XYZ file of C-alpha atoms in Angstrom:
740
model
C 7.416 39.826 -13.324
C 10.261 37.580 -14.435
C 13.625 38.334 -12.839
C 16.986 38.004 -14.527
C 19.070 34.991 -13.565
C 22.374 35.599 -11.837
C 23.857 32.461 -13.353
C 27.023 32.733 -15.378
C 27.587 31.484 -18.912
C 28.310 27.840 -19.496
C 31.972 26.942 -19.389
C 32.454 23.457 -20.793
C 35.965 22.165 -21.320
C 37.141 19.478 -23.687
C 37.031 16.800 -20.956
C 33.261 16.956 -21.013
C 33.166 15.712 -24.606
C 32.673 11.970 -25.059
C 35.777 10.090 -26.033
C 35.753 8.736 -29.573
C 34.184 5.315 -29.712
C 32.472 5.475 -26.315
C 29.236 3.516 -26.387
C 26.179 5.727 -26.472
C 23.173 5.018 -24.284
C 19.900 6.797 -23.616
C 21.645 8.539 -20.717
C 24.595 10.092 -22.588
C 22.937 11.028 -25.881
C 19.968 13.062 -27.043
C 16.975 10.906 -27.963
C 14.644 11.591 -30.872
C 12.180 8.815 -30.058
C 8.860 9.357 -28.311
C 9.358 9.830 -24.566
C 6.144 7.898 -23.899
C 7.741 4.721 -25.265
C 10.700 5.126 -22.927
C 8.442 5.736 -19.926
C 6.394 2.640 -20.735
C 9.379 0.347 -21.165
C 11.772 1.445 -18.424
C 11.747 1.184 -14.638
C 8.976 -1.448 -14.670
C 8.676 -3.106 -11.245
C 9.805 -6.694 -11.040
C 9.987 -9.301 -8.346
C 13.169 -8.860 -6.340
C 15.736 -11.626 -6.691
C 17.118 -12.475 -3.261
C 19.975 -14.701 -2.179
C 19.371 -17.577 0.241
C 21.196 -15.670 2.954
C 18.943 -12.642 2.449
C 15.809 -14.819 2.501
C 16.769 -16.347 5.856
C 17.610 -12.885 7.207
C 14.183 -11.646 6.100
C 12.578 -14.753 7.618
C 14.167 -13.808 10.946
C 12.929 -10.220 10.610
C 9.433 -11.369 9.703
C 9.152 -13.197 13.031
C 9.376 -9.827 14.765
C 6.916 -8.044 12.478
C 4.297 -10.526 11.242
C 3.729 -13.125 13.955
C 3.377 -10.990 17.038
C -0.354 -10.752 16.396
C -0.969 -14.422 15.572
C 1.432 -15.382 18.358
C -0.406 -13.469 21.084
C -3.885 -14.764 20.206
C -3.531 -17.557 22.834
C -3.807 -14.775 25.429
C -7.505 -14.240 24.761
C -8.982 -16.805 22.308
C -10.379 -19.419 24.703
C -11.587 -16.756 27.148
C -13.590 -15.216 24.297
C -15.147 -18.554 23.291
C -16.746 -19.509 26.588
C -18.947 -17.649 29.031
C -18.836 -20.378 31.672
C -16.591 -23.260 32.673
C -16.448 -25.574 29.622
C -16.722 -29.356 29.685
C -13.866 -31.503 28.447
C -15.770 -32.236 25.226
C -16.297 -28.522 24.665
C -12.628 -27.682 25.088
C -11.644 -30.486 22.699
C -14.145 -29.189 20.149
C -12.863 -25.617 20.450
C -9.257 -26.824 20.224
C -10.042 -28.880 17.100
C -11.610 -25.826 15.442
C -8.522 -23.750 16.302
C -6.097 -26.403 15.004
C -7.878 -26.815 11.673
C -8.472 -23.080 11.258
C -4.753 -22.380 11.619
C -3.980 -25.260 9.251
C -6.521 -24.579 6.511
C -6.801 -20.784 6.584
C -3.257 -19.731 7.486
C -0.986 -22.562 6.335
C -2.844 -23.597 3.168
C -4.942 -20.667 1.991
C -2.596 -17.809 2.869
C 0.900 -19.285 3.023
C 0.557 -21.586 0.004
C -1.945 -19.839 -2.279
C -2.345 -16.168 -1.371
C 1.377 -15.426 -0.991
C 1.836 -16.660 -4.568
C -0.589 -13.986 -5.815
C 1.683 -11.080 -4.896
C 2.022 -8.119 -7.224
C 5.757 -7.911 -7.938
C 6.535 -8.653 -4.317
C 3.758 -6.512 -2.814
C 0.925 -8.031 -0.795
C -2.479 -7.023 0.515
C -5.965 -6.587 -0.899
C -4.906 -3.785 -3.236
C -2.035 -5.929 -4.495
C -4.613 -8.506 -5.627
C -6.602 -5.734 -7.302
C -3.466 -4.371 -8.973
C -2.531 -7.871 -10.161
C -5.995 -8.359 -11.656
C -5.722 -4.939 -13.315
C -2.620 -6.082 -15.178
C -4.399 -9.123 -16.624
C -7.823 -7.592 -17.275
C -9.074 -4.090 -18.080
C -10.855 -3.437 -14.792
C -9.114 -0.319 -13.516
C -9.487 3.376 -14.297
C -6.004 4.890 -14.584
C -4.769 8.453 -14.546
C -4.277 9.501 -18.210
C -1.536 11.918 -17.131
C 0.625 9.187 -15.613
C 2.480 6.435 -17.429
C 1.936 3.266 -15.430
C 4.904 1.010 -14.746
C 3.072 -2.036 -13.486
C 3.175 -3.681 -16.913
C 0.079 -4.894 -18.756
C 0.165 -8.680 -19.064
C -3.302 -9.458 -20.451
C -3.278 -12.879 -22.101
C -4.053 -12.977 -25.854
C -7.338 -14.616 -26.814
C -5.696 -17.879 -27.851
C -3.734 -18.254 -24.603
C -6.673 -18.434 -22.207
C -9.435 -21.038 -22.017
C -12.864 -20.251 -23.423
C -14.721 -20.156 -20.087
C -11.986 -18.080 -18.430
C -11.889 -15.752 -21.429
C -15.665 -15.350 -21.348
C -15.607 -14.437 -17.657
C -12.819 -11.943 -18.273
C -14.755 -10.337 -21.125
C -17.903 -10.161 -18.996
C -16.023 -8.415 -16.179
C -14.308 -5.987 -18.558
C -17.586 -5.057 -20.265
C -19.573 -4.594 -17.057
C -19.053 -1.251 -15.359
C -21.035 -2.539 -12.356
C -18.763 -5.576 -11.847
C -15.633 -3.442 -12.233
C -16.910 -1.018 -9.591
C -17.893 -3.957 -7.374
C -14.382 -5.438 -7.536
C -12.952 -2.017 -6.744
C -15.378 -1.684 -3.806
C -14.364 -5.101 -2.451
C -10.706 -4.069 -2.645
C -11.415 -0.824 -0.827
C -13.454 -2.598 1.863
C -10.642 -5.102 2.367
C -8.127 -2.300 2.771
C -10.394 -0.451 5.201
C -10.802 -3.582 7.305
C -7.013 -3.959 7.518
C -6.698 -0.321 8.609
C -9.415 -0.873 11.230
C -7.439 -3.955 12.279
C -4.419 -1.675 12.621
C -6.312 0.249 15.299
C -7.841 -2.763 17.034
C -4.798 -5.062 17.154
C -2.614 -2.909 19.425
C -5.501 -2.277 21.817
C -6.596 -5.931 21.927
C -3.138 -7.448 22.422
C -1.862 -4.924 24.982
C -5.056 -5.028 27.064
C -5.009 -8.834 26.828
C -1.470 -8.932 28.228
C -2.048 -6.366 30.978
C -5.198 -8.092 32.252
C -2.941 -10.929 33.429
C -2.042 -8.701 36.385
C -5.371 -9.686 37.944
C -3.874 -13.060 38.866
C -1.022 -11.730 40.997
C -2.516 -8.302 41.835
C -6.283 -8.877 42.272
C -6.789 -5.381 43.678
C -5.686 -3.586 40.506
C -8.553 -1.574 39.026
C -9.692 -1.552 35.414
C -8.788 2.144 35.213
C -5.199 1.374 36.240
C -4.945 -1.423 33.671
C -6.323 0.879 31.002
C -3.841 3.629 31.917
C -0.898 1.226 31.657
C -2.211 -0.031 28.311
C -2.562 3.489 26.895
C 1.002 4.414 27.928
C 2.360 1.305 26.177
C 0.312 2.024 23.045
C 1.659 5.566 22.751
C 5.208 4.201 23.018
C 4.543 1.703 20.220
C 3.540 4.418 17.755
C 6.394 6.714 18.745
C 9.021 4.221 17.569
C 7.493 3.590 14.124
C 9.752 6.132 12.409
C 12.741 3.843 13.090
C 11.629 1.670 10.163
C 10.772 -1.981 9.642
C 14.353 -3.279 9.568
C 15.375 -1.781 12.914
C 12.058 -2.655 14.530
C 12.057 -6.160 13.027
C 15.609 -6.965 14.109
C 14.840 -5.626 17.597
C 11.484 -7.353 17.928
C 12.390 -10.690 16.306
C 14.252 -12.045 19.389
C 11.312 -11.010 21.597
C 8.763 -12.834 19.445
C 11.088 -15.818 19.052
C 11.468 -16.108 22.849
C 7.722 -15.598 23.278
C 6.841 -18.338 20.804
C 9.393 -20.700 22.347
C 7.893 -19.900 25.763
C 4.460 -20.835 24.398
C 5.891 -24.041 22.980
C 7.588 -24.940 26.267
C 4.512 -24.098 28.387
C 2.393 -26.176 26.028
C 4.641 -29.210 26.433
C 4.759 -28.722 30.232
C 0.969 -28.429 30.465
C 0.340 -31.493 28.309
C 2.842 -33.534 30.321
C 1.539 -32.266 33.674
C -2.218 -32.202 33.113
C -3.674 -34.054 30.118
C -1.818 -35.600 27.180
C -5.018 -36.942 25.622
C -5.940 -33.506 24.205
C -3.930 -34.419 21.089
C -7.030 -36.273 19.940
C -8.387 -32.818 18.992
C -6.419 -33.192 15.738
C -9.297 -35.416 14.655
C -12.013 -33.426 12.803
C -14.517 -35.610 14.651
C -14.442 -33.146 17.536
C -15.582 -30.358 15.215
C -18.549 -32.494 14.246
C -19.182 -33.254 17.930
C -19.042 -29.526 18.712
C -21.824 -28.655 16.257
C -23.841 -31.810 17.020
C -23.789 -30.962 20.711
C -24.325 -27.190 20.535
C -26.217 -26.685 17.273
C -26.832 -23.010 16.556
C -25.040 -21.997 19.740
C -21.905 -23.750 18.460
C -22.069 -21.646 15.304
C -22.489 -18.487 17.394
C -19.457 -19.445 19.503
C -17.304 -19.494 16.355
C -16.908 -15.732 16.864
C -14.623 -16.612 19.776
C -12.521 -19.280 18.041
C -12.168 -16.818 15.171
C -9.691 -14.849 17.287
C -7.059 -17.545 16.703
C -6.785 -16.071 13.176
C -6.123 -12.502 14.274
C -3.181 -11.170 12.324
C -3.537 -13.636 9.453
C -3.868 -10.821 6.908
C -0.475 -9.501 8.038
C 1.187 -12.547 6.482
C 0.109 -11.143 3.101
C -0.220 -7.400 3.708
C 3.332 -7.185 5.110
C 4.776 -9.128 2.187
C 6.307 -6.023 0.584
C 8.594 -5.728 3.600
C 9.886 -9.293 3.165
C 9.391 -12.044 0.536
C 7.056 -15.036 0.046
C 9.834 -17.551 0.727
C 10.847 -15.770 3.936
C 7.280 -15.744 5.253
C 6.725 -19.410 4.384
C 9.929 -20.483 6.136
C 9.235 -18.492 9.301
C 5.613 -19.672 9.555
C 5.843 -23.354 8.675
C 9.152 -24.036 10.401
C 8.741 -21.943 13.542
C 5.608 -19.914 14.284
C 3.011 -22.531 13.314
C 4.203 -25.389 15.580
C 4.788 -23.006 18.506
C 1.302 -21.470 18.321
C -0.348 -24.880 17.932
C 1.455 -26.154 21.017
C 0.326 -23.110 23.007
C -3.349 -23.847 22.327
C -2.886 -27.558 23.021
C -1.274 -26.770 26.385
C -4.054 -24.364 27.349
C -6.674 -26.965 26.467
C -4.860 -29.517 28.654
C -4.981 -27.163 31.653
C -8.622 -26.147 31.185
C -9.796 -29.739 30.684
C -8.361 -30.778 34.075
C -9.053 -27.530 35.964
C -10.882 -28.050 39.255
C -11.219 -24.386 40.184
C -13.351 -23.479 37.156
C -11.338 -20.304 36.484
C -8.533 -21.412 34.131
C -10.608 -20.614 31.013
C -10.699 -16.925 32.011
C -6.895 -16.529 31.704
C -5.861 -19.684 29.842
C -2.332 -18.625 28.957
C -1.308 -17.699 32.482
C -3.018 -20.854 33.816
C -0.731 -22.883 31.545
C 2.415 -21.195 32.857
C 4.269 -22.826 35.776
C 3.662 -20.664 38.904
C 7.367 -19.968 39.365
C 7.593 -18.523 35.839
C 4.596 -16.176 36.099
C 6.445 -12.852 36.170
C 8.791 -13.853 33.365
C 5.771 -14.932 31.319
C 3.960 -11.692 32.157
C 6.888 -9.528 31.053
C 7.236 -11.538 27.841
C 3.476 -11.286 27.242
C 3.614 -7.496 27.505
C 6.637 -7.324 25.212
C 4.993 -9.705 22.753
C 1.817 -7.601 22.835
C 3.879 -4.564 21.904
C 5.381 -6.510 19.028
C 1.962 -7.870 17.999
C 0.828 -4.336 17.354
C 3.614 -3.980 14.822
C 2.179 -6.525 12.392
C -0.940 -4.580 11.493
C 0.637 -1.120 11.829
C 3.241 -2.124 9.250
C 0.489 -3.617 7.085
C -1.421 -0.323 7.208
C 1.585 1.582 5.896
C 2.002 -0.891 3.022
C -1.609 -0.909 1.867
C -1.984 2.871 2.178
C 1.078 3.271 -0.029
C -0.531 0.936 -2.593
C -3.841 2.810 -2.340
C -2.116 6.106 -3.121
C -0.357 4.525 -6.106
C -3.736 3.372 -7.449
C -5.264 6.860 -6.890
C -7.672 5.507 -4.260
C -6.455 7.585 -1.325
C -5.312 11.197 -0.791
C -1.579 11.659 -1.306
C 0.308 11.578 2.004
C 4.010 11.831 2.705
C 5.675 8.405 2.420
C 9.125 7.813 3.912
C 11.161 4.820 2.714
C 13.014 3.448 5.725
C 15.314 0.984 3.926
C 17.737 1.251 1.021
C 17.567 -2.503 0.371
C 13.833 -3.154 0.484
C 11.553 -0.709 -1.314
C 8.390 -1.979 0.410
C 9.530 -0.860 3.852
C 7.743 2.458 4.297
C 6.556 4.780 7.058
C 3.661 7.247 6.705
C 3.768 9.849 9.528
C 0.193 11.164 9.217
C -1.254 7.641 9.135
C 0.858 6.661 12.142
C -0.449 9.458 14.353
C -4.055 8.969 13.246
C -3.767 5.256 14.032
C -2.357 6.143 17.456
C -5.284 8.445 18.242
C -7.784 5.789 17.144
C -6.065 3.006 19.085
C -5.848 5.008 22.319
C -9.528 5.952 21.994
C -10.441 2.275 21.474
C -8.415 1.133 24.486
C -10.021 3.761 26.691
C -13.503 3.048 25.359
C -13.665 -0.773 25.382
C -11.291 -1.487 28.324
C -11.659 -5.314 28.154
C -10.908 -7.955 25.530
C -14.393 -9.479 25.286
C -16.205 -6.525 23.684
C -13.040 -5.560 21.841
C -12.719 -9.110 20.526
C -16.160 -8.867 18.927
C -15.039 -5.848 16.882
C -11.655 -7.422 16.243
C -13.011 -10.726 14.890
C -15.368 -9.052 12.432
C -12.472 -7.069 11.026
C -10.242 -10.113 10.584
C -12.723 -12.443 8.897
C -14.191 -9.752 6.613
C -10.738 -9.207 5.135
C -10.191 -12.960 4.791
C -13.543 -13.395 3.000
C -12.801 -10.570 0.535
C -9.362 -12.099 -0.075
C -11.010 -15.425 -0.960
C -13.259 -13.754 -3.555
C -10.408 -11.810 -5.177
C -8.165 -14.888 -5.087
C -10.809 -16.827 -6.999
C -10.696 -14.207 -9.757
C -6.889 -14.423 -9.747
C -7.005 -18.206 -10.222
C -9.328 -17.773 -13.235
C -7.845 -14.721 -14.977
C -4.164 -14.721 -13.935
C -3.339 -18.359 -13.172
C -5.812 -19.713 -15.776
C -7.024 -22.582 -13.586
C -9.764 -24.885 -14.739
C -13.012 -23.156 -13.791
C -14.101 -26.098 -11.614
C -10.891 -25.916 -9.566
C -11.458 -22.185 -9.058
C -15.045 -22.795 -7.954
C -13.838 -25.531 -5.576
C -11.356 -23.028 -4.087
C -14.156 -20.487 -3.642
C -16.613 -22.963 -2.134
C -14.121 -24.605 0.250
C -12.478 -21.508 1.701
C -15.605 -19.388 1.213
C -17.547 -21.841 3.390
C -14.991 -21.519 6.198
C -14.808 -17.730 5.931
C -18.588 -17.438 5.547
C -19.284 -19.511 8.672
C -16.945 -17.314 10.689
C -18.237 -14.073 9.138
C -21.916 -14.755 9.751
C -21.127 -15.691 13.340
C -19.067 -12.550 13.872
C -21.731 -10.281 12.395
C -24.117 -11.391 15.124
C -21.853 -9.538 17.521
C -22.593 -6.136 15.966
C -24.437 -4.807 19.060
C -21.686 -6.144 21.378
C -18.796 -4.313 19.708
C -18.604 -5.357 16.061
C -20.423 -2.134 15.162
C -17.137 -0.298 15.643
C -15.420 -2.251 12.865
C -18.277 -1.544 10.479
C -18.261 2.149 11.414
C -14.489 2.510 10.815
C -14.721 0.615 7.522
C -17.614 2.788 6.322
C -15.820 6.031 7.207
C -12.567 4.974 5.535
C -14.389 3.600 2.492
C -16.235 6.887 2.164
C -12.960 8.811 2.173
C -11.488 6.481 -0.456
C -14.556 6.628 -2.665
C -14.745 10.411 -2.431
C -11.119 10.579 -3.562
C -11.691 8.018 -6.289
C -14.849 9.738 -7.552
C -13.164 13.147 -7.564
C -10.111 11.758 -9.367
C -12.252 10.174 -12.098
C -14.191 13.403 -12.607
C -10.921 15.401 -12.754
C -9.425 13.037 -15.346
C -12.555 13.354 -17.483
C -12.378 17.143 -17.216
C -8.701 17.184 -18.225
C -9.393 15.010 -21.272
C -12.068 17.446 -22.441
C -9.852 20.442 -21.655
C -6.934 19.061 -23.675
C -9.194 18.374 -26.643
C -10.553 21.915 -26.421
C -7.082 23.464 -26.322
C -6.046 21.424 -29.346
C -9.219 22.366 -31.185
C -8.626 26.044 -30.416
C -5.156 25.757 -31.926
C -6.508 24.092 -35.051
C -9.072 26.864 -35.459
C -6.467 29.645 -35.068
C -5.305 31.699 -38.068
C -2.156 30.470 -39.832
C -1.558 27.964 -37.059
C 0.813 25.049 -37.601
C 0.885 22.414 -34.899
C 3.893 20.226 -34.233
C 2.373 17.352 -32.260
C 5.627 15.413 -32.056
C 7.294 18.148 -30.092
C 4.349 18.613 -27.830
C 4.789 22.341 -28.471
C 2.667 24.549 -30.746
C 4.418 27.073 -32.984
C 2.307 29.613 -34.844
C 3.022 32.408 -37.275
C 0.783 34.486 -35.087
C 3.419 34.247 -32.400
C 5.411 36.781 -34.368
C 3.216 39.275 -32.586
C 3.820 37.630 -29.172
C 6.494 38.600 -26.676
C 9.814 36.843 -27.166
C 11.374 35.940 -23.826
C 15.127 35.544 -23.957
C 15.129 32.913 -21.244
C 15.500 29.250 -20.491
C 12.121 28.158 -19.132
C 11.932 24.950 -17.103
C 8.356 23.692 -17.387
C 7.448 21.060 -14.802
C 5.642 18.269 -16.602
C 3.635 15.754 -14.529
C 2.985 13.421 -17.472
C 6.321 13.275 -19.305
C 4.875 12.809 -22.775
C 2.579 15.712 -23.601
C 2.554 19.482 -23.586
C 1.807 20.513 -19.986
C -1.356 22.553 -19.539
C 0.586 25.204 -17.654
C 2.631 25.897 -20.800
C -0.414 25.843 -23.058
C -2.160 28.366 -20.816
C 0.966 30.547 -20.738
C 1.044 30.680 -24.523
C -2.667 31.238 -25.016
C -3.232 33.733 -22.201
C 0.026 35.745 -22.125
C 1.247 35.319 -25.728
C 4.860 34.701 -24.727
C 7.441 32.509 -26.442
C 10.574 31.545 -24.432
C 13.843 31.148 -26.352
C 14.518 27.715 -24.843
C 11.861 25.445 -23.347
C 12.732 22.409 -21.235
C 9.852 20.153 -20.208
C 10.990 18.452 -16.988
C 9.398 15.238 -15.745
C 10.353 13.745 -12.368
C 10.367 9.957 -12.559
C 10.396 8.020 -9.272
C 12.009 4.643 -9.905
C 11.956 1.408 -7.932
C 15.506 1.458 -6.597
C 16.971 3.232 -3.598
C 19.474 5.417 -5.453
C 20.009 6.183 -9.125
C 23.590 6.280 -10.428
C 24.720 9.805 -11.272
C 25.347 8.979 -14.938
C 21.877 7.400 -15.289
C 19.881 10.161 -13.688
C 18.705 12.081 -16.765
C 17.306 11.205 -20.204
C 17.101 14.027 -22.775
C 14.708 14.124 -25.752
C 14.647 16.465 -28.735
C 11.918 15.527 -31.209
C 12.785 15.924 -34.871
C 11.737 19.157 -36.520
C 11.836 21.227 -33.338
C 14.165 23.999 -32.334
C 15.241 24.866 -28.796
C 12.581 22.645 -27.271
C 13.679 19.728 -25.118
C 12.173 17.219 -22.759
C 14.170 15.776 -19.883
C 13.252 12.902 -17.583
C 14.912 13.155 -14.177
C 15.047 9.713 -12.549
C 14.965 9.712 -8.768
C 15.323 6.745 -6.411
C 13.156 6.481 -3.335
C 16.098 7.282 -1.034
C 17.677 9.943 -3.262
C 17.859 13.430 -1.833
C 17.778 16.504 -4.115
C 21.190 18.026 -4.823
C 20.816 21.612 -3.627
C 24.477 22.531 -4.197
C 23.584 23.467 -7.801
C 20.408 25.235 -8.822
C 18.027 22.701 -10.348
C 17.488 24.605 -13.613
C 21.214 25.151 -14.089
C 21.836 21.441 -13.629
C 19.258 20.582 -16.315
C 20.309 23.197 -18.869
C 24.020 22.458 -18.335
C 23.393 18.759 -18.941
C 21.473 19.439 -22.171
C 24.083 21.941 -23.371
C 26.851 19.449 -22.671
C 25.152 16.788 -24.791
C 24.540 19.322 -27.588
C 28.222 20.206 -27.660
C 29.272 16.570 -27.554
C 27.042 15.762 -30.541
C 28.168 18.794 -32.547
C 25.028 20.957 -32.337
C 27.010 24.160 -31.833
C 24.324 26.685 -32.808
C 21.815 25.194 -30.358
C 24.535 25.062 -27.737
C 25.131 28.793 -28.171
C 21.396 29.495 -28.027
C 20.931 27.700 -24.723
C 24.116 29.226 -23.270
C 23.064 32.785 -24.152
C 19.502 32.294 -22.897
C 20.717 30.783 -19.660
C 23.084 33.669 -19.056
C 20.234 36.086 -19.612
C 17.441 34.510 -17.600
C 16.366 31.220 -16.046
C 12.735 30.722 -15.013
C 10.508 27.907 -13.824
C 6.898 27.324 -14.774
C 4.402 25.210 -12.915
C 0.695 25.215 -12.229
C -1.606 24.958 -9.260
C -4.982 23.348 -9.818
C -7.983 24.578 -7.880
C -11.021 22.302 -7.890
C -14.587 23.381 -7.270
C -17.955 21.911 -8.038
C -20.029 23.141 -10.946
C -22.855 25.300 -9.519
C -25.435 23.716 -11.801
C -24.688 20.126 -10.678
C -26.922 18.272 -8.234
C -26.434 18.632 -4.481
C -24.776 15.295 -3.654
C -22.262 15.712 -6.503
C -21.361 19.208 -5.298
C -20.924 17.948 -1.739
C -18.600 15.095 -2.809
C -16.526 17.327 -5.116
C -16.110 19.978 -2.412
C -14.867 17.292 -0.012
C -12.486 16.043 -2.707
C -11.229 19.608 -3.199
C -10.689 19.946 0.546
C -8.692 16.670 0.659
C -6.637 17.916 -2.289
C -5.810 21.244 -0.670
C -4.747 19.603 2.582
C -2.769 16.625 1.289
C -1.160 17.433 -2.079
C 2.324 18.860 -1.643
C 4.166 21.257 -3.935
C 6.806 18.927 -5.347
C 8.913 21.811 -6.670
C 9.800 22.843 -3.126
C 11.774 19.627 -2.699
C 14.048 20.587 -5.575
C 15.198 23.851 -4.081
C 13.699 25.983 -6.856
C 14.263 29.700 -6.068
C 10.906 31.287 -5.303
C 11.847 34.508 -7.092
C 12.288 32.594 -10.370
C 9.117 30.539 -10.121
C 6.021 31.372 -12.176
C 2.851 29.615 -11.089
C -0.248 29.559 -13.245
C -3.499 28.930 -11.429
C -5.978 26.688 -13.257
C -9.475 26.226 -11.942
C -11.473 23.087 -12.654
C -15.237 23.074 -12.368
C -16.193 19.429 -12.005
């Protein structure tokens, strides 16, 4: 039963009327154009324009967020390569592989090429997929949502024949489109698995250094210390990237400088001839000497690349220029020097034990405890790189309707990409603690870790090749050269890492399969729901066309019939929450068809989340009144990602007052009186809740997947109206059941 509103009549004074000659905009006048056009052409994301000062500030922050993982890989890389004391030739071969891997994969592939393929400042596997979706029709989008990514598909004459043919082939092949989507999902799942493995690997790797000074410490004690540190890491995530980055950046900077200094000291003290490892000859010598075993040992050298995906996945928190500056000018030379110093120590080691803890062996004995403390702190920071990356890619996955909707908190007013997802944070913590307790040492953990890292890099190479053809319009031979060159490097590492499945890599595959299953269940359910809604809308429209004496006003998005003379007239202002912003909401259509009611004033309200922190008060609302309609309005409420709802005024009063004010300003006095009288009488809100279930006649697997999708929906989708402070006693909810 609808309750009467206690609101008072509108009282607008002359000051609310626009001064003569004031310029009219879409925000201070009533629009008669189609709202869909406005939604398509406003609030489109664009690459942020940053000052030089801001770029250098972000470069400093990125040191504390991105390079902790890459910067701590010297703790465990060489110890994962060898199983026995290596010869000098072996250590030079391993060092040469590390040097050229960091140069070719990180500095050239990622920093030069991949960072340039960002999607309006966002990075990660899904950013590549989103970028491709803007230049080719490969994605399936929600028909009830107006996308703001912008569709930039090149006209036929602006793209070369071979590139155009490949694009057409991809667009026309449902299998290829699904395959590209699957690759994107697998890449994302590998990064999330990396987000669990990285903290465990780096913290355990740092704590195991205690064995040098405290040989009696047990593995259980080391594991307990590691778990306590890991829990602390996840507890501080809610502080946000800026606070964490500014706090962690000095730690990582000192850590990298310590690595650089220890590397110089080790080279000077032990063996300066290790610089000859810059020659690719030693890579050839490695494979000529070891053959298949040398290829198998690549799974160990692979760990020098751990954290490489963070340079791209964390891009939304920073900028391409900031990441390039911080890597090429600081992190890269420091990390190279660390490996060179370790190789110098191992090559001249007479005890045969330096390879087991190469970093601590390269530290002067008097500086051990300082180095140990810095290693632990750096390990804590290293965890941040992939945790932050997980938040970014999950946010992108939810935007692309590939993951259940979770609560996302924006932690910065300046940088939209800096987000925190509470549920994901705690689930990552549980997974990481379980991994640390289960694996307990870096060797088995490194096997799982390496598979995760190189799988993501290989998928990135494939998607990047498509970007070079479709988006950048490279010559096809250059694109194939890119694929063959970097694909050969990634493929050699990947095949080597996959041999470690029984020794720990199985965990990565298991996590990726579970996460991919969740994403595909959500994606499959979403596609089936969109198909159902298309059919349902067509049926409702057909029912209206078949009704007696029915006249449909499609422009208004509201159906008016002569038969409604027999329906109940509600003297009320009804706020109808509209998820699409351009059509008649199904909740309102069901209200009319099932209850035969006709509100005096109808306001379709669409909440529009824009890409800025806060929307100016005078640019918050856009009002539409299609021609030929009476007392039916549509209003778009623009909300920034840091805006909080104004609960000092009831939401419906704020909307109806704003519309009434514009009506009075434009001289529509009769409509002003209508809305004022209806508001004084009653103010109600209409929304819908959708219940999903599987069709009983469908086959078993389909029913199972749809029921899981329904369960995800019930436990993740939030009632957005609660955020607006809508009074419960004025809210009418219509339940709609979908049988998919």
